[in-house]
Amino acid sequence: MKNEEMETTYTIPVGPIHPALKEPIRLDLKIDGEEIVDVDVIVGQVHRGIEWLGMNRNNPIQNIY
């Protein structure tokens, strides 16, 4: 057997974060030990809600307000 160190990365979800942002974001941090290797930023949670509201209204102009 070879004496190799196993590389293990962990994914830590952070969010959704909304402190005074126009739109909440969620971060998925991939870490290896104490070092951040990769970050996935997920945005668009507010957009989905507005789109759903617009599908249930009769008049398209109501989507603006």
Short mmCIF file of N, CA and C in Angstrom, two decimals:
data_model
loop_
_atom_site.label_atom_id
_atom_site.label_comp_id
_atom_site.label_asym_id
_atom_site.label_seq_id
_atom_site.Cartn_x
_atom_site.Cartn_y
_atom_site.Cartn_z
N MET A 1 0.82 -1.20 0.00
CA MET A 1 0.00 0.00 0.00
C MET A 1 0.86 1.25 0.00
N LYS A 2 0.39 2.24 -0.65
CA LYS A 2 1.09 3.52 -0.67
C LYS A 2 0.64 4.35 0.51
N ASN A 3 1.53 5.12 1.04
CA ASN A 3 1.19 6.03 2.14
C ASN A 3 0.80 7.38 1.55
N GLU A 4 -0.43 7.46 1.12
CA GLU A 4 -0.94 8.71 0.55
C GLU A 4 -1.96 9.30 1.51
N GLU A 5 -1.96 10.60 1.58
CA GLU A 5 -2.97 11.27 2.39
C GLU A 5 -4.27 11.31 1.61
N MET A 6 -5.35 10.97 2.29
CA MET A 6 -6.66 11.06 1.64
C MET A 6 -7.09 12.52 1.59
N GLU A 7 -7.46 12.95 0.42
CA GLU A 7 -7.98 14.30 0.29
C GLU A 7 -9.49 14.24 0.49
N THR A 8 -9.96 14.90 1.50
CA THR A 8 -11.39 14.93 1.75
C THR A 8 -11.85 16.38 1.71
N THR A 9 -12.87 16.61 0.94
CA THR A 9 -13.47 17.94 0.89
C THR A 9 -14.87 17.85 1.45
N TYR A 10 -15.25 18.86 2.17
CA TYR A 10 -16.57 18.94 2.77
C TYR A 10 -17.31 20.12 2.16
N THR A 11 -18.61 19.97 2.03
CA THR A 11 -19.45 21.06 1.54
C THR A 11 -20.25 21.61 2.70
N ILE A 12 -20.12 22.91 2.92
CA ILE A 12 -20.84 23.59 4.00
C ILE A 12 -21.82 24.58 3.37
N PRO A 13 -23.13 24.35 3.54
CA PRO A 13 -24.10 25.32 3.02
C PRO A 13 -24.22 26.52 3.96
N VAL A 14 -24.21 27.71 3.38
CA VAL A 14 -24.35 28.94 4.15
C VAL A 14 -25.48 29.74 3.51
N GLY A 15 -26.52 30.02 4.28
CA GLY A 15 -27.57 30.86 3.75
C GLY A 15 -28.91 30.19 3.75
N PRO A 16 -29.91 30.79 3.16
CA PRO A 16 -29.88 32.02 2.39
C PRO A 16 -29.61 33.25 3.25
N ILE A 17 -28.78 34.13 2.71
CA ILE A 17 -28.36 35.35 3.40
C ILE A 17 -29.13 36.52 2.80
N HIS A 18 -29.65 37.39 3.66
CA HIS A 18 -30.46 38.49 3.16
C HIS A 18 -30.22 39.81 3.90
N PRO A 19 -29.08 40.07 4.48
CA PRO A 19 -28.92 41.34 5.20
C PRO A 19 -28.79 42.51 4.22
N ALA A 20 -29.89 43.17 3.96
CA ALA A 20 -29.95 44.37 3.13
C ALA A 20 -29.49 44.13 1.70
N LEU A 21 -29.65 42.94 1.20
CA LEU A 21 -29.37 42.67 -0.21
C LEU A 21 -30.67 42.79 -1.00
N LYS A 22 -30.55 43.06 -2.27
CA LYS A 22 -31.75 43.11 -3.11
C LYS A 22 -32.36 41.72 -3.25
N GLU A 23 -31.52 40.72 -3.21
CA GLU A 23 -31.98 39.36 -3.40
C GLU A 23 -31.16 38.43 -2.51
N PRO A 24 -31.81 37.49 -1.82
CA PRO A 24 -31.03 36.59 -0.96
C PRO A 24 -30.14 35.66 -1.78
N ILE A 25 -29.00 35.32 -1.22
CA ILE A 25 -28.07 34.40 -1.88
C ILE A 25 -27.80 33.23 -0.95
N ARG A 26 -27.38 32.13 -1.53
CA ARG A 26 -26.95 30.97 -0.75
C ARG A 26 -25.57 30.58 -1.25
N LEU A 27 -24.68 30.25 -0.33
CA LEU A 27 -23.32 29.85 -0.67
C LEU A 27 -23.11 28.40 -0.28
N ASP A 28 -22.49 27.63 -1.15
CA ASP A 28 -22.03 26.28 -0.83
C ASP A 28 -20.51 26.33 -0.85
N LEU A 29 -19.91 26.27 0.32
CA LEU A 29 -18.45 26.34 0.44
C LEU A 29 -17.88 24.93 0.44
N LYS A 30 -16.92 24.68 -0.42
CA LYS A 30 -16.22 23.39 -0.42
C LYS A 30 -14.86 23.63 0.22
N ILE A 31 -14.61 22.93 1.32
CA ILE A 31 -13.38 23.17 2.07
C ILE A 31 -12.54 21.90 2.14
N ASP A 32 -11.24 22.10 2.21
CA ASP A 32 -10.28 21.02 2.42
C ASP A 32 -9.43 21.43 3.60
N GLY A 33 -9.73 20.90 4.77
CA GLY A 33 -9.07 21.35 5.99
C GLY A 33 -9.58 22.72 6.37
N GLU A 34 -8.67 23.69 6.43
CA GLU A 34 -9.06 25.07 6.74
C GLU A 34 -9.08 25.95 5.50
N GLU A 35 -8.86 25.37 4.34
CA GLU A 35 -8.76 26.14 3.09
C GLU A 35 -10.04 25.99 2.28
N ILE A 36 -10.58 27.11 1.81
CA ILE A 36 -11.75 27.08 0.93
C ILE A 36 -11.28 26.77 -0.48
N VAL A 37 -11.78 25.68 -1.03
CA VAL A 37 -11.35 25.22 -2.35
C VAL A 37 -12.25 25.76 -3.45
N ASP A 38 -13.56 25.80 -3.20
CA ASP A 38 -14.51 26.22 -4.23
C ASP A 38 -15.74 26.83 -3.56
N VAL A 39 -16.40 27.73 -4.26
CA VAL A 39 -17.62 28.36 -3.76
C VAL A 39 -18.66 28.32 -4.87
N ASP A 40 -19.83 27.79 -4.56
CA ASP A 40 -20.97 27.84 -5.48
C ASP A 40 -21.95 28.87 -4.94
N VAL A 41 -22.27 29.87 -5.76
CA VAL A 41 -23.20 30.93 -5.36
C VAL A 41 -24.53 30.66 -6.05
N ILE A 42 -25.58 30.53 -5.25
CA ILE A 42 -26.92 30.28 -5.78
C ILE A 42 -27.76 31.52 -5.53
N VAL A 43 -28.23 32.16 -6.61
CA VAL A 43 -29.07 33.36 -6.51
C VAL A 43 -30.38 33.09 -7.23
N GLY A 44 -31.31 34.00 -7.08
CA GLY A 44 -32.55 33.91 -7.85
C GLY A 44 -33.73 33.41 -7.07
N GLN A 45 -33.66 33.38 -5.75
CA GLN A 45 -34.77 32.86 -4.96
C GLN A 45 -35.95 33.81 -4.98
N VAL A 46 -35.72 35.10 -5.03
CA VAL A 46 -36.81 36.07 -5.08
C VAL A 46 -37.50 36.00 -6.44
N HIS A 47 -36.72 35.81 -7.50
CA HIS A 47 -37.28 35.77 -8.85
C HIS A 47 -38.32 34.66 -8.98
N ARG A 48 -38.04 33.50 -8.39
CA ARG A 48 -38.98 32.39 -8.50
C ARG A 48 -40.31 32.73 -7.86
N GLY A 49 -40.29 33.44 -6.75
CA GLY A 49 -41.52 33.82 -6.08
C GLY A 49 -42.33 34.80 -6.91
N ILE A 50 -41.66 35.75 -7.53
CA ILE A 50 -42.35 36.74 -8.36
C ILE A 50 -42.93 36.07 -9.60
N GLU A 51 -42.20 35.13 -10.16
CA GLU A 51 -42.70 34.42 -11.33
C GLU A 51 -43.96 33.62 -10.98
N TRP A 52 -43.96 32.97 -9.84
CA TRP A 52 -45.13 32.20 -9.42
C TRP A 52 -46.34 33.11 -9.20
N LEU A 53 -46.12 34.27 -8.59
CA LEU A 53 -47.22 35.21 -8.39
C LEU A 53 -47.79 35.68 -9.72
N GLY A 54 -46.92 35.92 -10.69
CA GLY A 54 -47.36 36.38 -12.00
C GLY A 54 -48.19 35.35 -12.75
N MET A 55 -47.93 34.08 -12.52
CA MET A 55 -48.71 33.05 -13.20
C MET A 55 -50.14 32.98 -12.67
N ASN A 56 -50.37 33.45 -11.47
CA ASN A 56 -51.69 33.34 -10.87
C ASN A 56 -52.53 34.61 -10.99
N ARG A 57 -52.05 35.60 -11.69
CA ARG A 57 -52.81 36.84 -11.85
C ARG A 57 -53.45 36.89 -13.22
N ASN A 58 -54.59 37.55 -13.29
CA ASN A 58 -55.35 37.60 -14.54
C ASN A 58 -54.78 38.60 -15.54
N ASN A 59 -54.34 39.75 -15.05
CA ASN A 59 -53.88 40.83 -15.91
C ASN A 59 -52.35 40.88 -15.87
N PRO A 60 -51.66 40.82 -17.01
CA PRO A 60 -50.20 40.85 -17.00
C PRO A 60 -49.61 42.12 -16.40
N ILE A 61 -50.33 43.24 -16.45
CA ILE A 61 -49.80 44.49 -15.89
C ILE A 61 -49.69 44.40 -14.37
N GLN A 62 -50.44 43.51 -13.74
CA GLN A 62 -50.37 43.34 -12.29
C GLN A 62 -49.01 42.78 -11.86
N ASN A 63 -48.28 42.14 -12.74
CA ASN A 63 -46.97 41.59 -12.40
C ASN A 63 -45.95 42.68 -12.10
N ILE A 64 -46.16 43.85 -12.65
CA ILE A 64 -45.21 44.94 -12.44
C ILE A 64 -45.31 45.49 -11.03
N TYR A 65 -46.52 45.50 -10.47
CA TYR A 65 -46.72 46.14 -9.18
C TYR A 65 -46.69 45.15 -8.08
#
